[in-house]
Tab-separated table of C-alpha atoms and ligand atoms in Angstrom:
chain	number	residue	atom	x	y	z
A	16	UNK	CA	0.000	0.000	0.000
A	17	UNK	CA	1.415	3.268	-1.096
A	18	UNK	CA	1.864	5.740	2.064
A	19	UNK	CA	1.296	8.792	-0.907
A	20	UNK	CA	-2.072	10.135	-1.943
A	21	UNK	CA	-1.591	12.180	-5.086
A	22	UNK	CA	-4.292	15.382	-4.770
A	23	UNK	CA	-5.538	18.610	-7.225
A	24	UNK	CA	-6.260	21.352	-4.919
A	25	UNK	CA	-7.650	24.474	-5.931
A	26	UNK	CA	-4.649	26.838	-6.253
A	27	UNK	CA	-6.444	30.129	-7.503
A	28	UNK	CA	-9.704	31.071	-9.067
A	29	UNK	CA	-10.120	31.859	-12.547
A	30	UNK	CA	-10.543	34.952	-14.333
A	31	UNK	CA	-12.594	34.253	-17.258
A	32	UNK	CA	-11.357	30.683	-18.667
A	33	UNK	CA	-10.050	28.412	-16.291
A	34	UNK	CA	-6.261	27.754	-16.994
A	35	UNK	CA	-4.009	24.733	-15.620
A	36	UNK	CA	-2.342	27.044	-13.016
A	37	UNK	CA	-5.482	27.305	-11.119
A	38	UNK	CA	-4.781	23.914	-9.837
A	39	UNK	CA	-1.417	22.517	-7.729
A	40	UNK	CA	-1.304	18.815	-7.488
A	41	UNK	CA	-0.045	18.374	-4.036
A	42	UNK	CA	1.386	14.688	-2.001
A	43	UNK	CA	0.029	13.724	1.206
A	44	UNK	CA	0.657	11.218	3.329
A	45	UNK	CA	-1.814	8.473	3.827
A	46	UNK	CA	-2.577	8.844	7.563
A	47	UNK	CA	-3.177	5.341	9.278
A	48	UNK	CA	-6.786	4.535	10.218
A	49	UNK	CA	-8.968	5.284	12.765
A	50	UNK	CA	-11.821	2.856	14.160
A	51	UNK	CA	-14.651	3.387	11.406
A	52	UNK	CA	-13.095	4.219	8.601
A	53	UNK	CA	-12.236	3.029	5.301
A	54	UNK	CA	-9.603	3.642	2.648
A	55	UNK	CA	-10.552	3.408	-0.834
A	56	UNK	CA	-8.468	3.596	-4.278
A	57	UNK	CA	-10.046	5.933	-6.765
A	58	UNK	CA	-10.895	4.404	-10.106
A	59	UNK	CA	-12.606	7.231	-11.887
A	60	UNK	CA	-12.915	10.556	-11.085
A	61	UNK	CA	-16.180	12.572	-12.606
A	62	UNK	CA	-15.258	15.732	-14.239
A	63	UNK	CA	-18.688	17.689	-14.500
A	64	UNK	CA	-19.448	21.532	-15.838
A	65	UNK	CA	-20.452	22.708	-12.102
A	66	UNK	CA	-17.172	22.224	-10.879
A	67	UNK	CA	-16.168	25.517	-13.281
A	68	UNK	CA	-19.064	27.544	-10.986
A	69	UNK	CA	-17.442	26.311	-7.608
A	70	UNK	CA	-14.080	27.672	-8.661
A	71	UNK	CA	-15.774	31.371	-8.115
A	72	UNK	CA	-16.201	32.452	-4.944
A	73	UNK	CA	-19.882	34.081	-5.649
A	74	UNK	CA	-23.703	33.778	-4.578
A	75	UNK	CA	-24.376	30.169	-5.875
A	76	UNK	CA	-26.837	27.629	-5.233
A	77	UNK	CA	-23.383	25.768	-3.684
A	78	UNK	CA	-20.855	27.441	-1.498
A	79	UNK	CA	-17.461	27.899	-3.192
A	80	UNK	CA	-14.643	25.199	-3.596
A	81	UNK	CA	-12.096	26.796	-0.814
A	82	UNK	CA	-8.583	27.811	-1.945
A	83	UNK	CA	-6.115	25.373	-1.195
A	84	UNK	CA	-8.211	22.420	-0.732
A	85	UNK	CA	-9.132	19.232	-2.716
A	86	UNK	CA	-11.072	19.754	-5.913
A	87	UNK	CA	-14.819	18.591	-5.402
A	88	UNK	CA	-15.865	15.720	-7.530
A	89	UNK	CA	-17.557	12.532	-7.979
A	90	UNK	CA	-15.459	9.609	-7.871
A	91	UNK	CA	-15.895	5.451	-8.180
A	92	UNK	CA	-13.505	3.087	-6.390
A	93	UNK	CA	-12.962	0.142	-4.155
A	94	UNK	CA	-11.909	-0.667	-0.718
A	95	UNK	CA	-8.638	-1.417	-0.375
A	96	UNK	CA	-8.666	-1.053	3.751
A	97	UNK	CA	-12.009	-0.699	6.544
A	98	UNK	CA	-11.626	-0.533	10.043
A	99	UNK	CA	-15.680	-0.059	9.910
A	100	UNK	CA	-17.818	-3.597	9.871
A	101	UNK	CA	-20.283	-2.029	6.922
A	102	UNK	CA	-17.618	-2.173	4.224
A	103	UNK	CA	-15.102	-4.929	3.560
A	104	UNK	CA	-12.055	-4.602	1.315
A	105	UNK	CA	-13.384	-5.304	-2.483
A	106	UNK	CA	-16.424	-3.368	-2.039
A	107	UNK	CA	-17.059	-1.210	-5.161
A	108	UNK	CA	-18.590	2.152	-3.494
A	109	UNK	CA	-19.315	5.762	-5.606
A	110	UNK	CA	-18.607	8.674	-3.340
A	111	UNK	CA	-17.301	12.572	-3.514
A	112	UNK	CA	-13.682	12.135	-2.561
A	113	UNK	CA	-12.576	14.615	-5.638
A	114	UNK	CA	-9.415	14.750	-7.313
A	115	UNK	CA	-7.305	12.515	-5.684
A	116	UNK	CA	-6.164	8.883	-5.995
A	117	UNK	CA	-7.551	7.653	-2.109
A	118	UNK	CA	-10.513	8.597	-0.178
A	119	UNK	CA	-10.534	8.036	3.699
A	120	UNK	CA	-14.208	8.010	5.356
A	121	UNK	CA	-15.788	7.265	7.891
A	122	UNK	CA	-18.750	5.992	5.932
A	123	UNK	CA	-20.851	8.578	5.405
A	124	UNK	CA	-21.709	9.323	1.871
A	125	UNK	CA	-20.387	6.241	0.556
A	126	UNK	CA	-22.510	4.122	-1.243
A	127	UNK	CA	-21.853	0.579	-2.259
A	128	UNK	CA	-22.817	-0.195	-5.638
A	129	UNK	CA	-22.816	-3.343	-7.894
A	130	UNK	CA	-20.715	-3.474	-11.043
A	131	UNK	CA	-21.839	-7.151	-12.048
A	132	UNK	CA	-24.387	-5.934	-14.537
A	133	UNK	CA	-23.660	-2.144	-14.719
A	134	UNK	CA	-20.087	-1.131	-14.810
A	135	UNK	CA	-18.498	1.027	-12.358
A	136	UNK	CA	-17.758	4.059	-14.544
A	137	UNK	CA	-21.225	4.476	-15.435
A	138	UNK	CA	-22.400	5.341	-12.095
A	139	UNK	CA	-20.994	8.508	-12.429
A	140	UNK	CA	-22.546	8.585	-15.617
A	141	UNK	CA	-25.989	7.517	-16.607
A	142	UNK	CA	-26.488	6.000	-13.502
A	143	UNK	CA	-24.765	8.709	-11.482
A	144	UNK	CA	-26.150	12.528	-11.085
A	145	UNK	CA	-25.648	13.201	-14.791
A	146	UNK	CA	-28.408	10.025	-15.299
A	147	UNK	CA	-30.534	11.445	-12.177
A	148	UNK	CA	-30.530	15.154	-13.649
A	149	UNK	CA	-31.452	14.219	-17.371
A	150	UNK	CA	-34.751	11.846	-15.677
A	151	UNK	CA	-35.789	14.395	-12.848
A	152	UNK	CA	-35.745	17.597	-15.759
A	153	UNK	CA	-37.363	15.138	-18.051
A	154	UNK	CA	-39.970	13.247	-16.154
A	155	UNK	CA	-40.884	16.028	-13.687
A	156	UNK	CA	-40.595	19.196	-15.594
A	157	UNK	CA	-41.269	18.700	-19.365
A	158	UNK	CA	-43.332	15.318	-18.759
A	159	UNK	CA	-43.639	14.815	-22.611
A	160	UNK	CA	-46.500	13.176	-23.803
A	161	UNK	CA	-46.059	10.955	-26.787
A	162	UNK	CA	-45.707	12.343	-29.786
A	163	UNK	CA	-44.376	15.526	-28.765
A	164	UNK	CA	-41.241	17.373	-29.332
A	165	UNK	CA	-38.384	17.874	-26.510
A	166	UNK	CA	-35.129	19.689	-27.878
A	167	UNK	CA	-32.451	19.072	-25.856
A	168	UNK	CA	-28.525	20.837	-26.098
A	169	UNK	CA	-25.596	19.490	-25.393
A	170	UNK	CA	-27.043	16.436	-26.607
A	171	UNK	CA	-24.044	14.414	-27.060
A	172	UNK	CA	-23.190	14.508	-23.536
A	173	UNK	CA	-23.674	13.560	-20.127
A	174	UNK	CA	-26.873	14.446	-19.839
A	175	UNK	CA	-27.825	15.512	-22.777
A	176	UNK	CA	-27.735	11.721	-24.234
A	177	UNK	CA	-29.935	10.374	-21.246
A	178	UNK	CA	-32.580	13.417	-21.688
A	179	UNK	CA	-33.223	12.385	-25.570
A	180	UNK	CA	-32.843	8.721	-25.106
A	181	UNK	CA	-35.054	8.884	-22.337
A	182	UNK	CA	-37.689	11.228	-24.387
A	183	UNK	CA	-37.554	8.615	-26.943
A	184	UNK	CA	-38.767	5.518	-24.480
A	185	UNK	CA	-41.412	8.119	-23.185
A	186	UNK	CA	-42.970	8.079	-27.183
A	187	UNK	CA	-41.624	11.674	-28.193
A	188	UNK	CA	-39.873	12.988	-30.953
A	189	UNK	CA	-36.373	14.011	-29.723
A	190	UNK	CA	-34.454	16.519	-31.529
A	191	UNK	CA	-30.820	17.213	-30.353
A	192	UNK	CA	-28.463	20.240	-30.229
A	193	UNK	CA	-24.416	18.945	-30.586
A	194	UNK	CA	-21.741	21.224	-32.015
A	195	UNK	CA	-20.128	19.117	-35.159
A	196	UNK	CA	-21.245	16.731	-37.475
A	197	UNK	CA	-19.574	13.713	-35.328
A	198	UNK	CA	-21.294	14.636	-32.577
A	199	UNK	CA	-24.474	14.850	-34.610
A	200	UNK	CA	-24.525	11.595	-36.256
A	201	UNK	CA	-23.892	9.946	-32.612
A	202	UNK	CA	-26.956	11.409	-31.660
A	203	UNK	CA	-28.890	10.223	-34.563
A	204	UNK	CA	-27.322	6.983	-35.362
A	205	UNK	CA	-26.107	5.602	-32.093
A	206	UNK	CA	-28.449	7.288	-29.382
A	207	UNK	CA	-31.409	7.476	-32.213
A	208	UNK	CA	-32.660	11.000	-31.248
A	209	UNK	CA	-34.847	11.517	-34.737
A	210	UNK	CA	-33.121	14.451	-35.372
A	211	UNK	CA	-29.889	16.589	-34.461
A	212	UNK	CA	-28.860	20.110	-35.266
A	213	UNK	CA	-24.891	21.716	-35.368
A	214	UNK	CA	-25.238	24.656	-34.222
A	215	UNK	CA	-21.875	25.266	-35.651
A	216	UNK	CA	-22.856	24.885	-39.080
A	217	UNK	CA	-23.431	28.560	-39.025
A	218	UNK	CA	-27.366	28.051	-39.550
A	219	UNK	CA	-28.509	27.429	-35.937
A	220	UNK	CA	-32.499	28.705	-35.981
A	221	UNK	CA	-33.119	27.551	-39.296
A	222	UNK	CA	-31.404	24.042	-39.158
A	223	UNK	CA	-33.750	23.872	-35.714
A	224	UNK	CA	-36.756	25.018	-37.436
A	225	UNK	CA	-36.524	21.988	-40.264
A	226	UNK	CA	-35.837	19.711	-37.508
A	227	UNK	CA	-38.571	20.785	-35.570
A	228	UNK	CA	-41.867	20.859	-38.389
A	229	UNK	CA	-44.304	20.939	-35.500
A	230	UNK	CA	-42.745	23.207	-33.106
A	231	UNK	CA	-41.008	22.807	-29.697
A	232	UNK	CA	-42.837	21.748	-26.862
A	233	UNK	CA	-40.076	20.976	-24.439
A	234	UNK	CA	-36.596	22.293	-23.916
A	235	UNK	CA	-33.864	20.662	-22.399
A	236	UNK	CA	-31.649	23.159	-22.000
A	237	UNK	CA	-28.266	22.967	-21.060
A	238	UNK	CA	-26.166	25.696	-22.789
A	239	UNK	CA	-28.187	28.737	-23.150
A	240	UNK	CA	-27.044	31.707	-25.050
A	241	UNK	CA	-27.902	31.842	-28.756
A	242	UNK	CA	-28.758	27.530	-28.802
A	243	UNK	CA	-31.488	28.489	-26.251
A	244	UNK	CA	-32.670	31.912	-28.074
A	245	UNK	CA	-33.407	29.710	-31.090
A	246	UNK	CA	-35.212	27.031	-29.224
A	247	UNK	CA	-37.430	29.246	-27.560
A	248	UNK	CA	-38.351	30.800	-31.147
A	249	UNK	CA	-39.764	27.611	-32.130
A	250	UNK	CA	-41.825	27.044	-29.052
A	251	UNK	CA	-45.293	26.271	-29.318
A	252	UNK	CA	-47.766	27.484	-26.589
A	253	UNK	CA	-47.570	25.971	-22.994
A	254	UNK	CA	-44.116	24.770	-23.811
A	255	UNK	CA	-42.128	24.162	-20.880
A	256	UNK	CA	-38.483	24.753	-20.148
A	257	UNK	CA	-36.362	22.621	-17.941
A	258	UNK	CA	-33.403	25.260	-17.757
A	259	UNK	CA	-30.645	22.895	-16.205
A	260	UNK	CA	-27.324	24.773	-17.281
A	261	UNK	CA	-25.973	27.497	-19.318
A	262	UNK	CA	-22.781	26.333	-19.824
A	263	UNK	CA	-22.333	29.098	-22.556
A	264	UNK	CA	-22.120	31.388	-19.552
A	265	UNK	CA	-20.077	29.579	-16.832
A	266	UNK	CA	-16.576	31.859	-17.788
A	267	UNK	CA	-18.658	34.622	-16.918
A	268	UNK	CA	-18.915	36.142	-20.497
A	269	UNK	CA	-22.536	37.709	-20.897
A	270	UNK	CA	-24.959	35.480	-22.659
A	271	UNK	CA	-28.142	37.734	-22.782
A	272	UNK	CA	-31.505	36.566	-23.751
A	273	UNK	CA	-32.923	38.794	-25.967
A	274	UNK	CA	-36.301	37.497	-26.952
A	275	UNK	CA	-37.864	37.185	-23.358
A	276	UNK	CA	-41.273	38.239	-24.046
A	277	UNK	CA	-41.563	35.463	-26.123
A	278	UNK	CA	-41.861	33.334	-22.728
A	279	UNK	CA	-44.718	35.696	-22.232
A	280	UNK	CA	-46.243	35.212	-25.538
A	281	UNK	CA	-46.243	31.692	-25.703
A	282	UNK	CA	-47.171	31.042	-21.820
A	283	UNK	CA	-44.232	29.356	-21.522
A	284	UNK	CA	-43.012	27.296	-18.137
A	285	UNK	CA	-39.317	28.188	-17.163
A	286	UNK	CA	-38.094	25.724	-14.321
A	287	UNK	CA	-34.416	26.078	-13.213
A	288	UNK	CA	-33.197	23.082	-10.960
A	289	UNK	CA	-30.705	21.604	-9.121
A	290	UNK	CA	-30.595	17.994	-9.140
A	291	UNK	CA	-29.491	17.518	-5.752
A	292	UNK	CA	-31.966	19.272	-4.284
A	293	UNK	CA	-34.490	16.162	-5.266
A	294	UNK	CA	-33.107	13.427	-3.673
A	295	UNK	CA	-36.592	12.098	-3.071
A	296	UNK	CA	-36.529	11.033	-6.739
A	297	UNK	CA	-33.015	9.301	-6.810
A	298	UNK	CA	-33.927	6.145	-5.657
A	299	UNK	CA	-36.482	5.666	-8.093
A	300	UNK	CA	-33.886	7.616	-11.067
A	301	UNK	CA	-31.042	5.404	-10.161
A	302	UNK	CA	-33.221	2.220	-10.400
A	303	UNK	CA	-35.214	2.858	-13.832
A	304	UNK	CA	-31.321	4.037	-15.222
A	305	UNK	CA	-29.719	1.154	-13.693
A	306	UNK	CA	-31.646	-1.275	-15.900
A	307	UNK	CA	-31.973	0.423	-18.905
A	308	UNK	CA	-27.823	0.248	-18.955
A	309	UNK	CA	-27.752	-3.466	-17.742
A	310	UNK	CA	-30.116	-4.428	-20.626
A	311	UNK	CA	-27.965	-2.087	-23.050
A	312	UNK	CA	-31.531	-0.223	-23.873
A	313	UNK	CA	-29.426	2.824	-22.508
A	314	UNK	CA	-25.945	3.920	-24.520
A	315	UNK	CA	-23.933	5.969	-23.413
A	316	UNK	CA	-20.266	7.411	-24.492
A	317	UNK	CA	-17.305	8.415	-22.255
A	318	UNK	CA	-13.785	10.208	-23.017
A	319	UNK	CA	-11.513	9.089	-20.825
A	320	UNK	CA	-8.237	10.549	-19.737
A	321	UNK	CA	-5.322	9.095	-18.064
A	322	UNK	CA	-3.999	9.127	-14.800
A	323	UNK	CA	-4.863	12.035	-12.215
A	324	UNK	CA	-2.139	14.823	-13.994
A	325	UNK	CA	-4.541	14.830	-16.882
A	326	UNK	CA	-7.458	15.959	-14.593
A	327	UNK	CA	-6.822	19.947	-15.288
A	328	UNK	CA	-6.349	19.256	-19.232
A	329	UNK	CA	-9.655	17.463	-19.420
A	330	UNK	CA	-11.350	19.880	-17.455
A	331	UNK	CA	-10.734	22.845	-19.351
A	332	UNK	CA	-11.807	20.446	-22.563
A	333	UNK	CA	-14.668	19.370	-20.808
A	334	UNK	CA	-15.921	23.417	-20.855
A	335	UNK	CA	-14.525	23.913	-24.312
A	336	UNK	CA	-16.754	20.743	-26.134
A	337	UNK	CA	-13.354	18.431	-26.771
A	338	UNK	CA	-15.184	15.767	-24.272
A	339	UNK	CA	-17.140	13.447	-26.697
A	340	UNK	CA	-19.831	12.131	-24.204
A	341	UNK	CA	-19.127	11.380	-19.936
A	342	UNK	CA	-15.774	13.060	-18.847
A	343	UNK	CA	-13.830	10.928	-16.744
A	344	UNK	CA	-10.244	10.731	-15.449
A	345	UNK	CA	-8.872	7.161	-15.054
A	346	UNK	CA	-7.195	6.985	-12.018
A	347	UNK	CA	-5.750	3.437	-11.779
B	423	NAP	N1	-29.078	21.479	-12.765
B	423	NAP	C1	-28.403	20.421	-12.350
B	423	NAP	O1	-28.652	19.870	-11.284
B	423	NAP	C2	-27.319	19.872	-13.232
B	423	NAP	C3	-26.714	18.635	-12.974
B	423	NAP	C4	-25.757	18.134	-13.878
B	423	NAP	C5	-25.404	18.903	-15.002
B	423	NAP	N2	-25.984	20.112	-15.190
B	423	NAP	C6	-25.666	20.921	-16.381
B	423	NAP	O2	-25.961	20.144	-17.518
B	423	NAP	C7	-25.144	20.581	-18.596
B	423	NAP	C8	-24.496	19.368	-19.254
B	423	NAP	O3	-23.635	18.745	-18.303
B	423	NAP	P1	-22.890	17.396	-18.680
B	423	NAP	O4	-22.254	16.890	-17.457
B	423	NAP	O5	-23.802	16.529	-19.439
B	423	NAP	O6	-21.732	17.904	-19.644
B	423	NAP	P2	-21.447	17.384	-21.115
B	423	NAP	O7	-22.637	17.714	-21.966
B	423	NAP	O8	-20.992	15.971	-21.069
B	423	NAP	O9	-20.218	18.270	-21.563
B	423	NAP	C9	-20.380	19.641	-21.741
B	423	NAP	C10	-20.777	19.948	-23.201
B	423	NAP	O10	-21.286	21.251	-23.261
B	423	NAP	C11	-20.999	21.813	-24.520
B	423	NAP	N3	-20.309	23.086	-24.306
B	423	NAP	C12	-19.213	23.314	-23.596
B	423	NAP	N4	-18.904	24.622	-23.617
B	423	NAP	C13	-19.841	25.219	-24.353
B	423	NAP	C14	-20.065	26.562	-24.731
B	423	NAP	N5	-19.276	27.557	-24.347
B	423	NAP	N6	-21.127	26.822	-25.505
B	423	NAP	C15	-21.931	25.824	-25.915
B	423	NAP	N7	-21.758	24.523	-25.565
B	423	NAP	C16	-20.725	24.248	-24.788
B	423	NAP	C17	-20.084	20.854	-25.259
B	423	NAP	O11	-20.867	20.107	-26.170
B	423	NAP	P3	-20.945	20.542	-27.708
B	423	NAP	O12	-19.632	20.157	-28.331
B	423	NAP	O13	-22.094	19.784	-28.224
B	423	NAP	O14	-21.136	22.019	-27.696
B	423	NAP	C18	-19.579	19.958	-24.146
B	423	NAP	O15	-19.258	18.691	-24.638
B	423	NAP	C19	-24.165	21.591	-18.015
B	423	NAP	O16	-24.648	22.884	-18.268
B	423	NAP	C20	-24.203	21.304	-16.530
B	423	NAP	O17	-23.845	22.406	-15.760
B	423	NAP	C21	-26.917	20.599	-14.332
């Protein structure tokens, strides 16, 4: 057992784009031990957008990541040491021990999971908060009936790919948003959304608008800035918004709306949420998501880089659209 644990911690917060010199990687020595707790070896670490909003220290739904400290993330792994009689060495167990290679707990947090049927990297995937977010802002904001049309952005990704895959089972038409034509024919051809639109092609509103012959009648949104200004032109009344992220904004650059009556025109719902605020539903989330994967009636994509140095790298490529589908940092 190595007596090292390799760690990111915050270093300084970004002005504008995040850089690598925000983050130090830092050694620590593995402390033996106490009664009740358990030492795990990090697999995967989950690199996810909200990390970029932690890094400021401003009014957020979350307090801010503290200077100096280990980055926040999700993370999947397995016990390699317990002093506490609820977890044995082998256990596979998700928890938020961020960017480092070991977590020590006492417990509390961790959750054992099973990676006979589903495997472990996905539960910080589809069956992880990114699966959890995409069914809560599907099933308890848009609630699509069939035949209907849900638009979703970023629909390559995380998320995004659970929302329209998810849309589909539900009976509607799902119409993605993905910037490049690989990305795009993913979506079609792998996730089968019915339709996708590049909103780098340079033709954004009106690629939507042939995608879209009967109008919108819910958004998915997850980028915001000009990808949501067109969706909301092509939304029919009673539409309903599930505004999850505006990634388009997290450097701070202004992203203004600048249609907003139409939300009063077309009675639209807007519903901003924050998936962790609904743990009520994650039981039930985690379940439905958990077999959809196991019987492969769920696909899902992951870009994967290696070893814990690459963490700061993949980040910044994670906010920039060079991840292709789940970002995750191989740790082992
Ligand atoms: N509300 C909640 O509780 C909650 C929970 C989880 C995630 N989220 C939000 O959901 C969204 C998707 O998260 P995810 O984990 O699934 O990430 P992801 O889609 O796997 O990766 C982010 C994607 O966003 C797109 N992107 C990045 N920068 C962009 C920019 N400046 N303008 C336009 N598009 C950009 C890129 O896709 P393209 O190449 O296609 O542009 C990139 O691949 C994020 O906004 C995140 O903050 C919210």
């Amino acid at each position: 057992m190595p007596q090292i644990n390799r760690q990111f911690v915050l270093a300084s917060r970004p002005q504008g784009a995040v850089t690598p010199d925000n983050f130090k990687l830092v050694e620590t020595p593995l402390a033996p031990l106490a009664d009740g707790e358990i030492r795990v070896r990090n697999h995967f670490l989950s690199l996810d957008p909200y990390m970029r909003g932690r890094m400021n220290d401003s009014k957020s739904y979350a307090p801010p990541q503290p200077l100096n400290e280990v980055m926040i993330g999700g993370t999947v792994g397995e016990v390699v040491e317990s002093k506490n009689p609820k977890f044995a060495v082998g256990d596979k167990v998700v928890a938020m021990f961020g960017w480092q290679e070991y977590g020590t707990s006492n417990g509390e947090g961790v959750q054992k999971v099973d990676d006979t049927h589903v495997p472990l990297s996905a539960y910080l995937g589809p069956v992880g908060m990114p699966g959890v977010t995409a069914w809560y802002g599907l099933n308890r904001i848009l609630a699509p009936q069939a035949g209907q049309t849900v638009v979703v952005s970023a629909a390559s990704g995380a998320v995004g790919s659970v929302v329209g895959q998810l849309a589909k089972l539900a009976g509607a038409r799902a119409v993605g948003i993905a910037g490049g034509a690989d990305k795009c024919r993913y979506v079609i051809e792998t996730l089968g959304f019915d339709a996708c639109v590049d909103y780098k092609a340079g033709n954004l509103y009106q690629d939507l608008k042939a995608a879209t012959p009967g109008g919108v009648d819910g958004c998915f949104e997850n980028v915001g800035g000009e990808v949501l200004e067109a969706t909301i032109a092509r939304m029919n009344p009673s539409g309903r918004i599930a505004l999850c992220g505006y990634i388009a904004g997290y450097d701070g650059q202004p992203v203004p709306l600048r249609h907003p009556s139409l939300i009063l025109t077309q009675r639209l719902l807007v519903q901003g949420f924050i998936v962790t605020e609904h743990l009520d539903v994650w039981p039930e989330a985690l379940k439905q998501l958990g077999t959809l994967v196991a019987q492969k009636k769920l696909q899902y994509r992951e870009t994967i880089a290696q070893g814990l140095d690459a963490a700061p790298e993949a980040f910044i490529g994670l906010l920039k659209g060079r991840n292709f589908g789940k970002q995750l940092v191989k740790l082992i």
